[in-house]
Structure formats: structure tokens, C-alpha cells
XYZ file of C-alpha atoms in Angstrom:
368
model
C -31.909 -55.327 23.143
C -31.450 -56.836 26.672
C -34.346 -59.023 26.468
C -33.915 -60.505 23.375
C -30.276 -60.420 22.711
C -30.300 -62.815 19.875
C -33.119 -60.933 18.370
C -31.852 -59.852 13.977
C -32.839 -56.472 14.897
C -31.142 -56.488 18.761
C -28.180 -57.824 16.918
C -27.874 -55.878 13.745
C -28.072 -52.278 16.129
C -25.812 -53.731 18.489
C -23.086 -54.901 15.472
C -23.735 -52.121 13.128
C -22.061 -49.701 16.208
C -19.490 -51.964 17.094
C -18.350 -50.783 12.983
C -16.503 -47.470 13.773
C -15.498 -47.531 17.071
C -13.377 -51.301 16.007
C -12.481 -50.073 12.359
C -14.916 -52.858 11.164
C -13.027 -55.346 12.760
C -15.534 -58.072 14.139
C -14.439 -61.226 16.105
C -15.905 -64.570 14.198
C -18.568 -65.302 17.152
C -20.140 -61.553 16.210
C -20.164 -61.994 12.799
C -22.003 -65.483 13.274
C -24.543 -64.064 14.734
C -24.619 -61.445 12.344
C -24.991 -63.959 9.512
C -27.969 -65.401 11.205
C -29.421 -61.987 11.725
C -29.456 -61.614 8.318
C -31.019 -64.648 7.192
C -33.388 -63.930 9.455
C -34.215 -60.148 8.729
C -32.803 -60.023 4.335
C -34.743 -56.996 3.736
C -32.320 -55.263 6.712
C -29.947 -53.279 4.901
C -27.888 -53.208 8.086
C -26.448 -56.976 7.332
C -25.230 -56.180 4.083
C -23.283 -52.808 5.138
C -21.582 -55.007 7.825
C -20.504 -58.620 5.775
C -19.983 -55.734 2.534
C -17.067 -54.531 5.051
C -16.219 -58.229 5.972
C -15.781 -59.209 2.781
C -13.718 -55.662 1.526
C -11.365 -56.995 4.731
C -11.295 -60.465 4.080
C -9.206 -58.962 0.232
C -12.944 -59.728 -1.947
C -13.979 -56.338 -3.292
C -16.105 -57.678 -6.451
C -18.038 -59.276 -3.789
C -18.111 -56.482 -1.092
C -19.313 -54.310 -3.285
C -22.165 -56.231 -4.951
C -23.222 -56.815 -1.731
C -22.685 -53.165 -0.512
C -24.798 -52.480 -3.448
C -27.691 -54.708 -2.969
C -27.908 -53.063 0.821
C -27.609 -49.809 -0.530
C -30.802 -50.631 -2.416
C -32.647 -51.485 0.172
C -31.537 -48.594 2.317
C -30.097 -45.412 0.600
C -29.586 -43.515 3.350
C -27.495 -45.460 4.748
C -23.988 -43.296 4.944
C -21.401 -45.700 6.271
C -22.575 -48.046 2.687
C -22.110 -44.599 0.409
C -18.912 -44.135 2.428
C -17.809 -47.423 1.369
C -19.373 -47.668 -2.439
C -17.298 -44.417 -2.564
C -13.836 -45.285 -1.663
C -14.153 -48.354 -4.098
C -15.496 -46.605 -7.195
C -12.534 -44.165 -6.540
C -9.834 -46.713 -6.002
C -11.425 -48.946 -9.360
C -11.367 -45.534 -11.475
C -15.383 -46.102 -11.483
C -15.618 -41.816 -11.745
C -18.755 -41.749 -12.407
C -20.603 -43.567 -9.729
C -18.051 -41.738 -7.412
C -19.736 -38.340 -8.301
C -23.754 -39.874 -7.776
C -22.196 -40.974 -4.007
C -21.036 -37.524 -2.908
C -24.215 -36.046 -5.073
C -26.281 -38.260 -2.672
C -23.468 -37.881 0.433
C -24.406 -33.950 0.351
C -28.290 -34.420 0.779
C -27.770 -36.216 3.147
C -25.184 -35.443 5.263
C -26.251 -30.962 4.752
C -24.263 -29.560 6.937
C -21.009 -31.379 6.718
C -21.316 -31.055 2.491
C -17.849 -28.381 2.951
C -15.273 -31.420 2.613
C -17.467 -33.409 0.401
C -17.689 -29.980 -1.824
C -13.929 -29.581 -1.327
C -13.156 -33.009 -2.503
C -15.163 -32.816 -5.705
C -13.419 -29.497 -6.298
C -10.644 -31.985 -6.321
C -12.156 -34.401 -8.769
C -13.171 -30.960 -11.162
C -10.134 -30.675 -11.585
C -8.195 -34.133 -11.686
C -8.843 -34.743 -16.072
C -9.264 -38.324 -16.579
C -12.537 -37.373 -13.447
C -13.369 -33.832 -14.517
C -16.362 -35.528 -17.087
C -17.943 -37.241 -14.408
C -18.114 -34.643 -12.048
C -19.047 -31.994 -13.930
C -22.638 -35.000 -15.518
C -23.337 -35.236 -11.752
C -22.905 -31.387 -10.904
C -25.281 -31.216 -14.250
C -27.830 -32.620 -11.786
C -27.335 -30.511 -8.342
C -27.206 -26.915 -9.014
C -27.240 -26.718 -5.177
C -23.846 -29.101 -5.089
C -22.270 -27.382 -8.071
C -22.856 -23.936 -5.973
C -20.399 -25.092 -3.665
C -18.096 -26.798 -5.489
C -17.613 -24.157 -7.138
C -17.541 -21.637 -4.209
C -14.736 -24.633 -3.127
C -12.687 -24.005 -6.279
C -13.021 -20.044 -5.268
C -11.181 -20.191 -2.269
C -8.388 -22.279 -3.662
C -6.004 -21.548 -5.802
C -7.485 -22.791 -8.923
C -7.531 -20.128 -11.808
C -10.705 -18.086 -12.843
C -10.523 -18.980 -16.365
C -10.646 -22.545 -14.958
C -13.214 -21.463 -12.655
C -15.159 -20.487 -15.243
C -14.931 -23.377 -17.912
C -16.104 -25.594 -15.615
C -19.101 -23.739 -14.730
C -22.050 -24.660 -16.189
C -24.476 -21.852 -18.183
C -27.035 -22.066 -15.118
C -24.216 -21.979 -12.624
C -22.529 -18.486 -14.610
C -25.629 -17.143 -14.542
C -25.596 -17.412 -10.564
C -22.324 -16.515 -9.912
C -23.237 -12.930 -9.045
C -25.256 -14.095 -6.102
C -24.294 -12.673 -2.903
C -24.226 -16.519 -1.203
C -22.518 -17.710 -4.994
C -19.059 -18.312 -6.052
C -18.555 -15.288 -7.516
C -18.467 -12.900 -4.829
C -15.390 -15.451 -2.552
C -13.876 -15.798 -5.780
C -13.673 -11.971 -6.164
C -12.098 -11.231 -2.402
C -9.703 -13.902 -2.878
C -8.237 -11.272 -5.907
C -8.219 -8.796 -3.672
C -6.954 -10.716 -0.584
C -4.506 -11.501 -2.806
C -3.375 -8.376 -3.905
C -4.936 -9.376 -6.984
C -6.478 -6.121 -7.711
C -6.759 -5.267 -11.373
C -7.439 -8.813 -11.811
C -9.961 -8.944 -9.666
C -12.402 -5.855 -11.089
C -11.657 -8.193 -14.586
C -13.246 -10.933 -12.555
C -15.920 -8.920 -11.494
C -16.546 -7.569 -14.536
C -17.435 -10.563 -15.924
C -19.220 -11.890 -13.573
C -21.850 -9.406 -13.927
C -21.899 -9.096 -17.351
C -20.226 -5.795 -17.284
C -20.373 -4.192 -20.960
C -16.417 -2.908 -22.286
C -17.761 0.443 -22.593
C -19.004 1.256 -18.849
C -15.425 -1.582 -17.970
C -13.003 0.871 -19.404
C -15.109 3.816 -17.605
C -12.832 4.285 -14.270
C -15.513 4.331 -11.826
C -18.102 2.311 -11.817
C -21.670 3.342 -12.429
C -20.755 7.053 -12.250
C -24.253 8.581 -13.127
C -26.022 6.399 -10.358
C -28.566 4.024 -12.302
C -29.424 1.168 -10.925
C -27.939 -1.588 -11.923
C -27.311 -5.712 -10.290
C -23.791 -5.009 -9.947
C -22.724 -4.945 -5.880
C -19.655 -3.648 -4.418
C -16.672 -3.650 -3.630
C -16.151 -2.197 -7.458
C -19.624 -0.557 -7.425
C -21.326 1.687 -4.829
C -21.618 0.325 -1.256
C -23.892 2.822 0.296
C -24.875 3.762 4.419
C -28.467 3.166 5.324
C -27.539 3.535 9.255
C -27.605 6.388 12.640
C -24.731 7.571 10.172
C -27.416 8.977 7.690
C -28.282 7.179 4.190
C -27.086 7.722 0.701
C -29.461 5.621 -2.282
C -29.828 6.325 -5.402
C -32.703 8.237 -6.950
C -33.208 9.410 -10.535
C -29.381 8.164 -11.801
C -28.526 10.622 -8.640
C -27.205 9.710 -5.253
C -29.397 11.435 -2.716
C -27.440 11.945 0.731
C -29.446 12.626 4.095
C -26.089 13.023 6.654
C -27.734 13.547 9.914
C -24.651 15.563 11.245
C -24.217 13.821 14.829
C -21.079 11.824 13.725
C -17.969 11.311 11.249
C -18.072 8.572 8.606
C -18.864 6.696 5.607
C -21.953 7.503 3.372
C -20.866 5.838 0.292
C -17.538 4.269 -1.092
C -15.921 2.386 -4.346
C -12.920 0.904 -4.974
C -10.446 1.789 -7.721
C -7.590 0.629 -10.197
C -6.092 3.252 -10.872
C -2.393 3.009 -12.350
C -0.032 6.043 -11.128
C -0.364 9.279 -12.461
C -2.433 12.651 -12.731
C -6.726 12.639 -12.880
C -9.185 14.965 -13.192
C -12.494 14.247 -10.911
C -15.746 16.195 -11.338
C -19.466 15.957 -10.476
C -22.430 18.307 -10.233
C -24.343 19.334 -6.773
C -27.489 20.154 -7.033
C -29.068 22.840 -4.147
C -28.920 21.364 -0.855
C -29.574 22.109 3.184
C -27.303 22.476 5.564
C -26.343 25.378 8.146
C -22.444 24.916 7.458
C -21.148 23.026 10.672
C -21.458 19.593 8.978
C -19.183 19.044 6.126
C -19.526 16.050 3.303
C -15.979 14.982 1.409
C -15.630 13.127 -1.509
C -11.554 11.633 -0.858
C -9.639 8.735 -2.635
C -6.657 7.205 -0.535
C -4.711 4.229 -1.213
C -5.863 1.095 0.139
C -9.203 -0.600 0.815
C -11.266 -0.054 4.225
C -8.712 0.544 7.861
C -5.901 -0.036 5.222
C -6.280 3.359 3.361
C -3.860 5.800 3.367
C -1.265 8.370 1.843
C -4.539 10.420 0.653
C -4.537 11.670 -3.372
C -7.676 13.741 -2.632
C -9.902 15.055 -0.569
C -12.706 17.883 -1.999
C -15.562 19.712 0.164
C -19.298 18.778 -1.508
C -20.613 22.012 -0.751
C -24.722 22.612 -0.681
C -25.241 25.924 -2.522
C -28.633 27.906 -3.141
C -28.526 26.583 -7.561
C -26.514 23.472 -9.628
C -22.919 23.805 -9.866
C -19.832 21.696 -10.460
C -16.512 20.867 -9.001
C -13.433 20.062 -10.132
C -10.418 18.903 -8.774
C -7.249 17.403 -9.817
C -6.021 14.019 -8.635
C -2.582 12.297 -8.103
C -2.192 9.205 -7.886
C 1.219 8.160 -5.927
C 3.158 5.124 -6.924
C 2.635 2.133 -4.592
C -0.558 2.815 -4.840
C -2.145 -0.049 -6.557
C -6.036 0.194 -4.695
C -7.628 3.232 -4.006
C -11.215 3.791 -2.187
C -13.346 7.096 -3.592
C -15.199 7.920 -0.339
C -18.577 10.440 0.128
C -17.854 11.078 4.013
C -19.131 12.634 6.583
C -17.634 15.355 9.314
C -19.789 15.919 11.918
C -19.468 19.680 13.899
C -19.340 20.534 17.177
C -23.070 20.124 16.945
C -25.208 18.101 15.195
C -26.524 19.530 12.448
C -28.158 17.314 9.252
C -26.928 18.366 5.750
C -28.354 16.981 2.753
C -27.716 17.112 -1.389
C -28.043 15.502 -4.605
C -24.694 14.606 -6.126
C -25.082 13.349 -9.854
C -22.452 13.087 -13.028
C -19.601 11.702 -11.422
C -16.668 12.262 -14.055
C -12.727 10.844 -13.485
C -9.902 10.145 -16.459
C -6.173 11.395 -16.779
C -5.767 14.556 -16.499
C -3.957 14.225 -20.126
C -7.179 12.995 -22.203
C -9.014 15.926 -20.197
C -6.700 18.816 -21.814
C -7.039 17.599 -25.205
C -10.906 17.607 -25.023
C -10.764 21.183 -23.916
C -7.990 22.222 -26.010
C -9.670 23.621 -29.414
């Protein structure tokens, strides 16, 4: 460039680099050199970018759009042209064209896709832009997922998000990196526990009969659902809890205390009956396993409502215990916890057929 400063490529490269720091304001001599370079290199998109932007500054928007669109056809990856056209399309209500620009920019910018998805999410909510954005997203599932994730993080109502999602996106909602887990987490973080559980069931298509159960998957079947409203199972130095043959097989190493299995519940205040079956296991009595129910989630657990020992015996046996969920306890965590003794001692048990129901219902079913 220094050896041939008037060479078209040198002029266009130098001037393009000046656009952002100078906010597009160029002196007359620079513009004249760009026009000469454009005449000498008519297939270089940078000339269309510079001159199109100048036409915008000169209040010639229609001419500027035509110039910028011509430059975009020459170089579809020119980011500044995309941004300038996007701005004009939004200002002139050309929403379908704006949505297309968003989609292309998302592919070009890659790591900067989050702000693009956020902007498209706002357009997706607005009635005047919704249809255009939805048409664009139908052709770009990756961008649609990003937009729905942005909506899930926002205050958008869950029903509105489901309505905006395509059938493919609704089917994809339960994927770990998709918008469903984000929406559930947002509702949980806002203390909307019953709504979170209901939306979680909707995302995973839980049948009504199963959705009505107080515990998800009490028979320990292999399912596609995920925490927090299905089982979180441990496989670590603490031990391992694994679902096999409709049972929870627990190998607790007895070296440290900790949680082996857990699930978030949403129970109303009141009395309940909790039952489970324990198959024969191995233990020397030093280590212990407990089912516990406490108010709160994770580190916020408090107000222990139940703590019952899972004892390994010589033959299968059924354990029944009562639970009282106090007022002011809108969410609970059901936990299978191992408690280590003074010396490490392993413990192996198999738990099956969990049953949790209101105490009044349990009494009525056993009354002749």
C-alpha cells in the first residue's frame, strides 16, 4: 500500500478501515479517490460499502440501499454492508428483509450470535415483525434455537414461547442445550415452582396420568426426562446410583457422606405417606442410607420434613413412613443420602416401587 497508495485495492482497504473510527465521515478528497478506485475495480464490494454509506449521510436512502445491495451481491460476507442494510430495512418496515439479514449475520459472526438472537427475539414478540422472523427461522433451526433461548431467558410468558416455536423447535425443547431447560430454570429461579414443573412436563410430553403423580418416575423406568423434576443420580467417588430393571441400584462406598439420588417435588402443605421397597443388600451396619425430604432446593434446603432409614435386610421388605409438609414450603427436595460411619464401609441396596400420596387418600384406600 505504501509503494502504490493510489492503487485501487490500497485506496479501498485504507478507506474501509477509516469508516468505523471516523463514523463514516470522509473528506471530499478521500471520496474522490474512492470513486476513481471504484471505476478501476468495479467488482470490489468495498467501494459500494463506502459510497453507499456516504449516500446515507447525504440523505439519499433509496439510492444508498440500491448501492449497498449491489455490494452485497458482490461480497455476501461483508459485515458492514449487512449491518447498514439491516438498519435501513428496520427503519423502513422491510421486516422480512431485516430478518434475512439477521440470519446471515448470525452465520457470519458466530460467537456474536447472542445479541443477534436477542434482537430477533424482540422482533419475534412484536406483532408487526413476528411473521417475517418466524418465516426466516423456519429455514435456520440453529438460529431459531438461539432466539428461543433468548426468549426463555426473558420475561416472555411460557405459552407465548410455545406458540412462537415451530413443531421442530418444540420437539427439540428437551435437549440439554435447547430452550426448554433454560425456561424451566428461569421459572425455578423466580420461585414459580408449580409453573416450572408443569412446563417441564409439557416440554418432555409427560402423559397426564404420570404428570398427576407426586413423584416423577417412582418405578425407576428409563425415560428421556431430566432433572430437576426427575432423578438426579450420582456416579462419583461417593458411590453410584443407577436405574436398572425398574429399580434404583445403589452402591454406596461409605467413605464420605453425600447425596446419591435426588428429585425436586412441589407438594402442598399437609400430611403424606411415603412407601418404598428395599431388596436384600450388603452392609456391616456402619454406613447408613436415608430417604429425606426437606424444604428448598440444593443448598437452600431447610425444615427437614422426613428422614427414614433405608435398611438392608435378608429379604425384601416394605418401609412406610409419614411426612408433614409445613406451610411456607412451596418446593421440596427428596434425597437419598449416604452417611459415613467412623470407618469406611460399603453398602449395597436396591430400592423400588416408591409411592407418595396424601395421607387421607392412603387411609381411604385401606378402609374396608
